[in-house]
Amino acid sequence: MKILFYDTKPYDRESFEKIKPQYNDITVDFLKTDISHRTVDLAKGYDAVCVFVASDVNEHIVRKLAEYKVKLILLRCAGYNNVALAEAKKHGITVMHVPAYSPEAVAEHALALAFAVNRHIHKAYIKVRENNFSLIGLSGVNFRGKTAGIIGTGKIGAMMAKNCHGIGMKVIAYDKYHNPDLPFAEYVDLDELFRRSDLISLHCPLTEDTYHIIDLEAIEKMKNGVILVNTSRGALISTEDLIKGIRQYKFSGVGLDVYEEEMENVFENREDDILESSVTARLLSFPNVIVTSHQGFLTEEALEAICETTLQNARSFANGEPIKGNIVGRQ
Ligand code: NAD
C-alpha cells in the first residue's frame, strides 16, 4: 500500500513517523502542498491519497484520481463534506475517515474559549505586555452556578457538558437523542435553551436542519450578556446576524474555532495578505470576540489517534476487509 500524504504540517509528520514502524506494510510519502488540479497528477502510481478537512477533493480531482488508478481516499478527519462522494462512488473509489479521535480535545478547546472570552484573557495578555496593568474592562462572571446550554450532545457535546458540570454549572441541552451518559443534564427545546443559557456551546453537525441555527431570531431570544462558543462548523451561525447581535451588545463574549469563509485561511499563514472577506475582518475587529483557526482537535492525543486510525484504515483496505464503520463512500 503506497499512500501520498497531502498538505503535511510538521505535527502531522511527527505523529505519523512515531507510529509508522508498526506499519511496515505501508509506504507514506509526504507532500507539503494540498491536493488541487495542479498537484493531483503527483498521485499517479499511488494506491491511496491522504487528505484533511480543508482539502478540496472535488469531482474533477476524483476523476483524475480514478484515471491514475488510486483506489482509496483516506480522510485524516471526521468530516467528509469536502469530498465529492457520489463521484468517488461512480469510480469505485473507497473513502474512509476517522470518525472519532479525541472528543476531549475539542471540548477542552470549547471550554478554553469560554474561559478566555469571559475573563478577557486575550486583552489582558496584550495589555500587560504593553505595561498596562489597569483592570478596567476585564471583569467577567463566575461560571459556577450559571447555566450552560449545549446544542448537540454526541461525543464532543457530551464531553463539553461534563466539563461544564465539573465546574459547577447547571447543564441544559438540546438534541434529538437524549444521551443517557448525562444524567445531570436537563433536555429542553431550543427556544428554552436560548432563553435560559449564560453560555451556549454548539456541538451538532452541519446539516440542512442546522444551517444558521444561530440567526438573528435565535440571538434575539438569548439573554443579554450570553457567551457563545462554536467549535463545530462555521455555517451553524449566520455571521452577518452574529455581527448585528454583537453590535447590539447581546454577547459578553464570542469564541469561534470555526466560522463561515474559514476555508481560505484554515492552517495557512496569511500574515502579509489583505483579507478579501470583510466579514472575517469585521469579526476580528470586535474586542469581545476570539477566533482560533480550527484548532480544536490539535492535541498530541488526538493526532496520535488520527494516525493510528488512518493507517489501520489503509491496512484493512489493503487486506480486502476495510473497517466498515470508517467507510463514508463506496461502491
Ligand atoms: P457526534 O455525531 O458524536 O454528535 C453530534 C450530535 O449532534 C448527535 O448527538 C446528534 O444527534 C446531534 N444533532 C444532529 N442534528 C441535530 C440538530 N438538528 N439539533 C441538535 N442536535 C443535533 O459528533 P461529534 O464527534 O460530537 O462532533 C460534533 C461536531 O464537531 C462535528 O459535526 C464537527 O463538525 C465538529 N468537529 C470540530 C472539530 C474542531 O477541530 N473544531 C473537530 C472534530 C469535530
CSV table of C-alpha atoms and ligand atoms in Angstrom, one decimal:
chain,number,residue,atom,x,y,z
A,1,MET,CA,0.0,0.0,0.0
A,2,LYS,CA,1.5,3.3,-1.1
A,3,ILE,CA,0.0,6.5,0.2
A,4,LEU,CA,0.6,10.1,-0.9
A,5,PHE,CA,0.0,12.3,2.0
A,6,TYR,CA,-1.1,15.8,1.0
A,7,ASP,CA,-0.9,19.1,3.0
A,8,THR,CA,1.6,17.8,5.5
A,9,LYS,CA,2.3,20.0,8.5
A,10,PRO,CA,5.3,19.3,10.8
A,11,TYR,CA,2.9,18.0,13.6
A,12,ASP,CA,1.3,15.5,11.1
A,13,ARG,CA,4.7,14.2,10.0
A,14,GLU,CA,6.0,13.9,13.6
A,15,SER,CA,2.9,11.9,14.7
A,16,PHE,CA,2.9,9.6,11.7
A,17,GLU,CA,6.6,8.9,11.8
A,18,LYS,CA,6.2,8.0,15.5
A,19,ILE,CA,3.8,5.1,14.8
A,20,LYS,CA,4.9,4.2,11.3
A,21,PRO,CA,7.4,1.4,12.4
A,22,GLN,CA,4.3,-0.6,13.3
A,23,TYR,CA,3.1,-0.4,9.7
A,24,ASN,CA,5.9,-1.6,7.6
A,25,ASP,CA,3.5,-2.9,5.0
A,26,ILE,CA,2.6,0.7,4.2
A,27,THR,CA,4.7,3.4,2.5
A,28,VAL,CA,3.9,7.0,3.1
A,29,ASP,CA,5.3,9.9,1.0
A,30,PHE,CA,4.7,13.4,2.4
A,31,LEU,CA,3.9,16.5,0.4
A,32,LYS,CA,3.6,20.0,1.8
A,33,THR,CA,1.2,21.1,-0.8
A,34,ASP,CA,-2.5,20.3,-0.7
A,35,ILE,CA,-4.4,18.4,-3.4
A,36,SER,CA,-5.5,20.6,-6.3
A,37,HIS,CA,-5.9,20.4,-10.0
A,38,ARG,CA,-2.2,21.2,-10.2
A,39,THR,CA,-0.9,18.6,-7.7
A,40,VAL,CA,-3.3,15.7,-8.3
A,41,ASP,CA,-1.0,14.4,-11.0
A,42,LEU,CA,1.6,13.5,-8.3
A,43,ALA,CA,-0.8,10.8,-7.1
A,44,LYS,CA,0.0,8.7,-10.2
A,45,GLY,CA,1.4,5.3,-9.1
A,46,TYR,CA,-0.1,5.5,-5.5
A,47,ASP,CA,-2.8,3.3,-4.1
A,48,ALA,CA,-4.2,6.0,-1.8
A,49,VAL,CA,-4.2,9.7,-1.1
A,50,CYS,CA,-4.4,11.1,2.4
A,51,VAL,CA,-6.2,14.5,2.8
A,52,PHE,CA,-7.5,16.7,5.6
A,53,VAL,CA,-10.5,18.8,6.5
A,54,ALA,CA,-9.8,21.8,4.2
A,55,SER,CA,-8.7,19.7,1.1
A,56,ASP,CA,-11.0,20.3,-1.8
A,57,VAL,CA,-11.5,16.8,-3.3
A,58,ASN,CA,-14.0,17.9,-5.9
A,59,GLU,CA,-15.4,16.0,-8.9
A,60,HIS,CA,-12.5,16.9,-11.2
A,61,ILE,CA,-9.9,15.7,-8.6
A,62,VAL,CA,-11.8,12.5,-8.1
A,63,ARG,CA,-12.0,11.8,-11.8
A,64,LYS,CA,-8.2,12.4,-12.0
A,65,LEU,CA,-7.6,10.0,-9.1
A,66,ALA,CA,-9.7,7.4,-10.8
A,67,GLU,CA,-7.7,7.9,-14.1
A,68,TYR,CA,-4.5,7.3,-12.1
A,69,LYS,CA,-6.0,4.1,-10.5
A,70,VAL,CA,-6.0,5.5,-7.0
A,71,LYS,CA,-8.4,3.3,-5.1
A,72,LEU,CA,-8.7,4.9,-1.7
A,73,ILE,CA,-9.1,8.4,-0.3
A,74,LEU,CA,-8.1,8.5,3.4
A,75,LEU,CA,-9.5,11.4,5.3
A,76,ARG,CA,-7.5,12.1,8.4
A,77,CYS,CA,-10.5,13.8,10.0
A,78,ALA,CA,-14.1,13.1,10.8
A,79,GLY,CA,-15.9,15.4,8.4
A,80,TYR,CA,-16.2,14.5,4.7
A,81,ASN,CA,-18.3,17.3,3.2
A,82,ASN,CA,-15.2,18.3,1.2
A,83,VAL,CA,-15.1,15.1,-0.9
A,84,ALA,CA,-17.3,14.5,-4.0
A,85,LEU,CA,-18.6,11.3,-2.6
A,86,ALA,CA,-21.0,10.5,-5.5
A,87,GLU,CA,-18.2,10.8,-8.0
A,88,ALA,CA,-16.0,8.6,-5.9
A,89,LYS,CA,-18.7,6.0,-5.7
A,90,LYS,CA,-19.2,6.2,-9.5
A,91,HIS,CA,-15.5,5.4,-10.0
A,92,GLY,CA,-15.3,2.7,-7.3
A,93,ILE,CA,-13.0,4.7,-5.1
A,94,THR,CA,-13.4,4.0,-1.4
A,95,VAL,CA,-13.4,6.9,1.0
A,96,MET,CA,-12.5,6.3,4.7
A,97,HIS,CA,-12.4,8.7,7.6
A,98,VAL,CA,-11.6,8.9,11.3
A,99,PRO,CA,-15.0,9.0,12.9
A,100,ALA,CA,-13.7,9.9,16.4
A,101,TYR,CA,-10.2,10.7,17.7
A,102,SER,CA,-10.4,12.8,20.8
A,103,PRO,CA,-13.7,14.4,21.8
A,104,GLU,CA,-11.9,15.7,24.9
A,105,ALA,CA,-9.6,17.7,22.7
A,106,VAL,CA,-12.4,19.7,21.0
A,107,ALA,CA,-14.5,20.0,24.2
A,108,GLU,CA,-11.5,21.3,26.2
A,109,HIS,CA,-10.9,23.9,23.4
A,110,ALA,CA,-14.5,25.0,23.6
A,111,LEU,CA,-14.2,25.4,27.4
A,112,ALA,CA,-10.9,27.3,26.9
A,113,LEU,CA,-12.6,29.7,24.5
A,114,ALA,CA,-15.4,30.2,27.0
A,115,PHE,CA,-13.0,30.9,29.9
A,116,ALA,CA,-10.8,33.2,27.7
A,117,VAL,CA,-13.7,35.4,26.5
A,118,ASN,CA,-15.3,35.5,29.9
A,119,ARG,CA,-12.1,36.7,31.7
A,120,HIS,CA,-10.8,38.7,28.6
A,121,ILE,CA,-7.5,36.7,28.7
A,122,HIS,CA,-6.8,37.8,25.1
A,123,LYS,CA,-7.0,41.5,26.1
A,124,ALA,CA,-5.2,41.0,29.4
A,125,TYR,CA,-2.2,39.3,27.7
A,126,ILE,CA,-1.7,42.3,25.3
A,127,LYS,CA,-2.3,44.9,28.0
A,128,VAL,CA,0.3,43.6,30.4
A,129,ARG,CA,2.8,43.2,27.6
A,130,GLU,CA,2.4,46.9,27.0
A,131,ASN,CA,2.9,47.7,30.7
A,132,ASN,CA,-0.8,48.5,31.2
A,133,PHE,CA,-1.7,46.9,34.5
A,134,SER,CA,-5.1,48.5,34.7
A,135,LEU,CA,-8.0,46.1,35.3
A,136,ILE,CA,-10.6,48.3,33.7
A,137,GLY,CA,-12.7,46.4,31.2
A,138,LEU,CA,-11.5,43.0,32.3
A,139,SER,CA,-14.5,41.9,34.6
A,140,GLY,CA,-16.1,38.6,33.9
A,141,VAL,CA,-18.6,36.4,35.8
A,142,ASN,CA,-18.2,33.2,37.9
A,143,PHE,CA,-19.3,30.2,35.8
A,144,ARG,CA,-20.2,28.2,38.9
A,145,GLY,CA,-24.0,28.4,39.3
A,146,LYS,CA,-24.6,29.7,35.8
A,147,THR,CA,-26.4,27.7,33.1
A,148,ALA,CA,-24.6,26.1,30.1
A,149,GLY,CA,-26.7,25.3,27.1
A,150,ILE,CA,-25.2,22.5,24.9
A,151,ILE,CA,-26.6,22.1,21.4
A,152,GLY,CA,-25.8,18.5,20.2
A,153,THR,CA,-24.8,16.0,22.9
A,154,GLY,CA,-22.9,13.4,20.8
A,155,LYS,CA,-19.3,12.6,21.6
A,156,ILE,CA,-17.9,16.2,21.8
A,157,GLY,CA,-21.1,17.8,23.2
A,158,ALA,CA,-21.2,15.2,26.0
A,159,MET,CA,-17.6,16.0,27.0
A,160,MET,CA,-18.4,19.7,27.0
A,161,ALA,CA,-21.5,19.0,29.1
A,162,LYS,CA,-19.3,17.1,31.6
A,163,ASN,CA,-16.7,19.9,31.6
A,164,CYS,CA,-19.4,22.5,32.4
A,165,HIS,CA,-21.0,20.2,35.0
A,166,GLY,CA,-17.5,19.7,36.5
A,167,ILE,CA,-17.0,23.5,37.1
A,168,GLY,CA,-20.4,23.7,38.9
A,169,MET,CA,-22.6,24.9,36.0
A,170,LYS,CA,-26.2,23.8,35.5
A,171,VAL,CA,-26.4,22.0,32.2
A,172,ILE,CA,-29.3,22.2,29.8
A,173,ALA,CA,-29.2,20.5,26.4
A,174,TYR,CA,-30.9,20.2,23.1
A,175,ASP,CA,-30.6,17.1,20.8
A,176,LYS,CA,-33.0,14.8,19.0
A,177,TYR,CA,-31.4,12.0,21.1
A,178,HIS,CA,-31.1,12.2,24.8
A,179,ASN,CA,-27.6,10.9,25.9
A,180,PRO,CA,-28.0,8.5,28.8
A,181,ASP,CA,-24.4,9.3,29.8
A,182,LEU,CA,-25.5,12.7,31.0
A,183,PRO,CA,-27.9,12.2,33.9
A,184,PHE,CA,-27.2,15.7,35.3
A,185,ALA,CA,-28.4,17.4,32.0
A,186,GLU,CA,-31.9,18.7,31.5
A,187,TYR,CA,-33.1,18.4,27.9
A,188,VAL,CA,-35.2,21.3,26.8
A,189,ASP,CA,-36.4,22.7,23.5
A,190,LEU,CA,-34.2,25.1,21.5
A,191,ASP,CA,-36.2,28.3,22.5
A,192,GLU,CA,-35.9,27.5,26.1
A,193,LEU,CA,-32.2,26.8,25.8
A,194,PHE,CA,-31.7,30.2,24.1
A,195,ARG,CA,-33.7,31.9,26.8
A,196,ARG,CA,-32.1,30.3,29.8
A,197,SER,CA,-28.4,29.8,28.9
A,198,ASP,CA,-25.5,32.0,30.1
A,199,LEU,CA,-23.1,30.0,27.9
A,200,ILE,CA,-24.2,28.4,24.6
A,201,SER,CA,-21.8,25.9,23.0
A,202,LEU,CA,-22.5,24.3,19.6
A,203,HIS,CA,-21.7,20.7,19.0
A,204,CYS,CA,-24.2,19.5,16.4
A,205,PRO,CA,-23.1,18.7,12.8
A,206,LEU,CA,-23.8,21.0,9.9
A,207,THR,CA,-26.9,19.7,8.0
A,208,GLU,CA,-29.8,21.3,6.2
A,209,ASP,CA,-31.6,21.4,9.7
A,210,THR,CA,-28.7,23.1,11.5
A,211,TYR,CA,-27.6,25.6,8.8
A,212,HIS,CA,-27.7,29.0,10.5
A,213,ILE,CA,-29.3,27.5,13.6
A,214,ILE,CA,-28.0,30.7,15.2
A,215,ASP,CA,-29.6,33.6,13.3
A,216,LEU,CA,-31.0,36.9,14.4
A,217,GLU,CA,-34.2,35.3,15.6
A,218,ALA,CA,-32.3,33.0,17.8
A,219,ILE,CA,-30.0,35.7,19.0
A,220,GLU,CA,-32.9,37.9,20.0
A,221,LYS,CA,-34.2,35.1,22.3
A,222,MET,CA,-30.9,34.9,24.1
A,223,LYS,CA,-30.1,36.5,27.4
A,224,ASN,CA,-28.2,39.8,27.3
A,225,GLY,CA,-24.6,39.1,28.2
A,226,VAL,CA,-24.6,35.5,26.9
A,227,ILE,CA,-21.4,33.8,25.8
A,228,LEU,CA,-21.5,31.9,22.5
A,229,VAL,CA,-18.9,29.3,21.5
A,230,ASN,CA,-18.7,27.4,18.2
A,231,THR,CA,-16.2,24.6,17.7
A,232,SER,CA,-18.4,22.7,15.4
A,233,ARG,CA,-18.9,24.1,11.9
A,234,GLY,CA,-18.9,27.8,10.8
A,235,ALA,CA,-22.2,27.8,9.0
A,236,LEU,CA,-24.1,26.9,12.1
A,237,ILE,CA,-24.0,30.6,12.8
A,238,SER,CA,-25.1,33.3,10.3
A,239,THR,CA,-22.1,35.6,10.6
A,240,GLU,CA,-24.0,38.7,9.4
A,241,ASP,CA,-26.6,38.1,12.1
A,242,LEU,CA,-23.9,37.5,14.7
A,243,ILE,CA,-22.3,40.8,13.8
A,244,LYS,CA,-25.7,42.5,14.2
A,245,GLY,CA,-26.1,40.8,17.7
A,246,ILE,CA,-22.5,41.9,18.7
A,247,ARG,CA,-23.3,45.5,17.7
A,248,GLN,CA,-26.4,45.4,19.8
A,249,TYR,CA,-24.2,44.4,22.9
A,250,LYS,CA,-26.0,41.0,23.1
A,251,PHE,CA,-22.9,39.0,23.9
A,252,SER,CA,-20.4,39.4,26.7
A,253,GLY,CA,-18.1,37.2,24.6
A,254,VAL,CA,-18.0,35.1,21.5
A,255,GLY,CA,-15.4,32.3,21.0
A,256,LEU,CA,-15.1,30.8,17.4
A,257,ASP,CA,-12.9,28.0,16.4
A,258,VAL,CA,-14.8,27.8,13.1
A,259,TYR,CA,-16.6,30.5,11.1
A,260,GLU,CA,-18.1,30.9,7.7
A,261,GLU,CA,-15.5,31.6,5.0
A,262,GLU,CA,-12.7,30.0,7.0
A,263,MET,CA,-11.7,27.7,4.2
A,264,GLU,CA,-9.3,30.2,2.6
A,265,ASN,CA,-7.5,30.8,5.9
A,266,VAL,CA,-7.5,27.4,7.7
A,267,PHE,CA,-4.0,26.2,8.6
A,268,GLU,CA,-2.3,29.0,6.4
A,269,ASN,CA,0.0,31.8,7.4
A,270,ARG,CA,-1.6,34.8,5.8
A,271,GLU,CA,0.3,37.5,7.8
A,272,ASP,CA,1.2,39.5,4.7
A,273,ASP,CA,-2.1,39.3,3.0
A,274,ILE,CA,-5.0,41.7,2.9
A,275,LEU,CA,-8.1,39.6,3.7
A,276,GLU,CA,-10.6,39.7,0.9
A,277,SER,CA,-13.5,38.8,3.2
A,278,SER,CA,-14.8,41.9,5.0
A,279,VAL,CA,-17.0,39.5,7.2
A,280,THR,CA,-14.0,37.8,8.7
A,281,ALA,CA,-12.2,41.2,9.1
A,282,ARG,CA,-15.2,42.7,10.8
A,283,LEU,CA,-15.5,39.7,13.2
A,284,LEU,CA,-11.8,40.1,14.1
A,285,SER,CA,-12.3,43.8,14.9
A,286,PHE,CA,-14.6,43.2,18.0
A,287,PRO,CA,-12.9,43.3,21.4
A,288,ASN,CA,-15.1,40.6,22.8
A,289,VAL,CA,-14.6,38.0,20.0
A,290,ILE,CA,-11.8,35.4,20.0
A,291,VAL,CA,-11.2,33.5,16.8
A,292,THR,CA,-8.9,30.5,16.5
A,293,SER,CA,-8.2,28.6,13.3
A,294,HIS,CA,-10.0,25.3,13.6
A,295,GLN,CA,-7.5,24.0,16.2
A,296,GLY,CA,-10.0,22.3,18.5
A,297,PHE,CA,-8.6,18.9,17.5
A,298,LEU,CA,-4.9,19.8,18.0
A,299,THR,CA,-3.6,17.8,20.9
A,300,GLU,CA,-0.9,15.1,20.9
A,301,GLU,CA,-3.5,12.5,21.9
A,302,ALA,CA,-5.8,13.4,19.0
A,303,LEU,CA,-3.0,13.5,16.5
A,304,GLU,CA,-1.8,10.1,17.6
A,305,ALA,CA,-5.4,8.6,17.4
A,306,ILE,CA,-5.8,10.2,13.9
A,307,CYS,CA,-2.6,8.5,12.7
A,308,GLU,CA,-3.4,5.2,14.2
A,309,THR,CA,-6.9,5.0,12.7
A,310,THR,CA,-5.7,6.3,9.3
A,311,LEU,CA,-3.1,3.6,9.0
A,312,GLN,CA,-5.5,1.0,10.3
A,313,ASN,CA,-7.9,2.1,7.6
A,314,ALA,CA,-5.2,1.8,4.9
A,315,ARG,CA,-4.1,-1.7,6.1
A,316,SER,CA,-7.7,-3.0,6.4
A,317,PHE,CA,-8.4,-1.8,2.9
A,318,ALA,CA,-5.2,-3.4,1.5
A,319,ASN,CA,-6.2,-6.7,3.2
A,320,GLY,CA,-9.6,-6.6,1.4
A,321,GLU,CA,-11.6,-6.0,4.6
A,322,PRO,CA,-12.0,-2.3,5.1
A,323,ILE,CA,-13.3,-1.3,8.5
A,324,LYS,CA,-17.0,-0.8,7.7
A,325,GLY,CA,-17.7,1.9,10.2
A,326,ASN,CA,-15.0,4.1,8.8
A,327,ILE,CA,-16.2,4.0,5.2
A,328,VAL,CA,-18.1,7.0,4.0
A,329,GLY,CA,-18.4,6.4,0.3
A,330,ARG,CA,-18.1,3.1,-1.5
A,331,GLN,CA,-19.5,1.1,-4.4
B,1,NAD,P1,-21.5,13.2,17.0
B,1,NAD,O1,-22.1,12.7,15.8
B,1,NAD,O2,-21.0,12.3,18.1
B,1,NAD,O3,-22.6,14.2,17.7
B,1,NAD,C1,-23.4,15.1,17.0
B,1,NAD,C2,-24.7,15.2,17.9
B,1,NAD,O4,-25.5,16.2,17.2
B,1,NAD,C3,-25.5,13.9,17.9
B,1,NAD,O5,-25.9,13.6,19.2
B,1,NAD,C4,-26.8,14.3,17.0
B,1,NAD,O6,-28.0,13.7,17.5
B,1,NAD,C5,-26.8,15.8,17.3
B,1,NAD,N1,-27.6,16.5,16.3
B,1,NAD,C6,-27.8,16.2,15.0
B,1,NAD,N2,-28.7,17.1,14.4
B,1,NAD,C7,-29.0,17.9,15.4
B,1,NAD,C8,-29.9,19.0,15.5
B,1,NAD,N3,-30.6,19.5,14.4
B,1,NAD,N4,-30.0,19.7,16.6
B,1,NAD,C9,-29.3,19.3,17.8
B,1,NAD,N5,-28.5,18.2,17.8
B,1,NAD,C10,-28.4,17.6,16.6
B,1,NAD,O7,-20.4,14.3,16.5
B,1,NAD,P2,-19.1,14.8,17.4
B,1,NAD,O8,-18.0,13.9,17.2
B,1,NAD,O9,-19.6,15.2,18.7
B,1,NAD,O10,-18.8,16.1,16.6
B,1,NAD,C11,-19.6,17.3,16.6
B,1,NAD,C12,-19.1,18.3,15.6
B,1,NAD,O11,-17.8,18.8,16.0
B,1,NAD,C13,-18.9,17.7,14.2
B,1,NAD,O12,-20.0,17.7,13.4
B,1,NAD,C14,-17.8,18.5,13.6
B,1,NAD,O13,-18.4,19.5,12.8
B,1,NAD,C15,-17.1,19.2,14.8
B,1,NAD,N6,-15.7,19.0,15.0
B,1,NAD,C16,-14.9,20.0,15.1
B,1,NAD,C17,-13.5,19.8,15.3
B,1,NAD,C18,-12.6,21.0,15.5
B,1,NAD,O14,-11.4,20.8,15.4
B,1,NAD,N7,-13.1,22.2,15.8
B,1,NAD,C19,-13.0,18.6,15.4
B,1,NAD,C20,-13.9,17.5,15.2
B,1,NAD,C21,-15.2,17.7,15.1
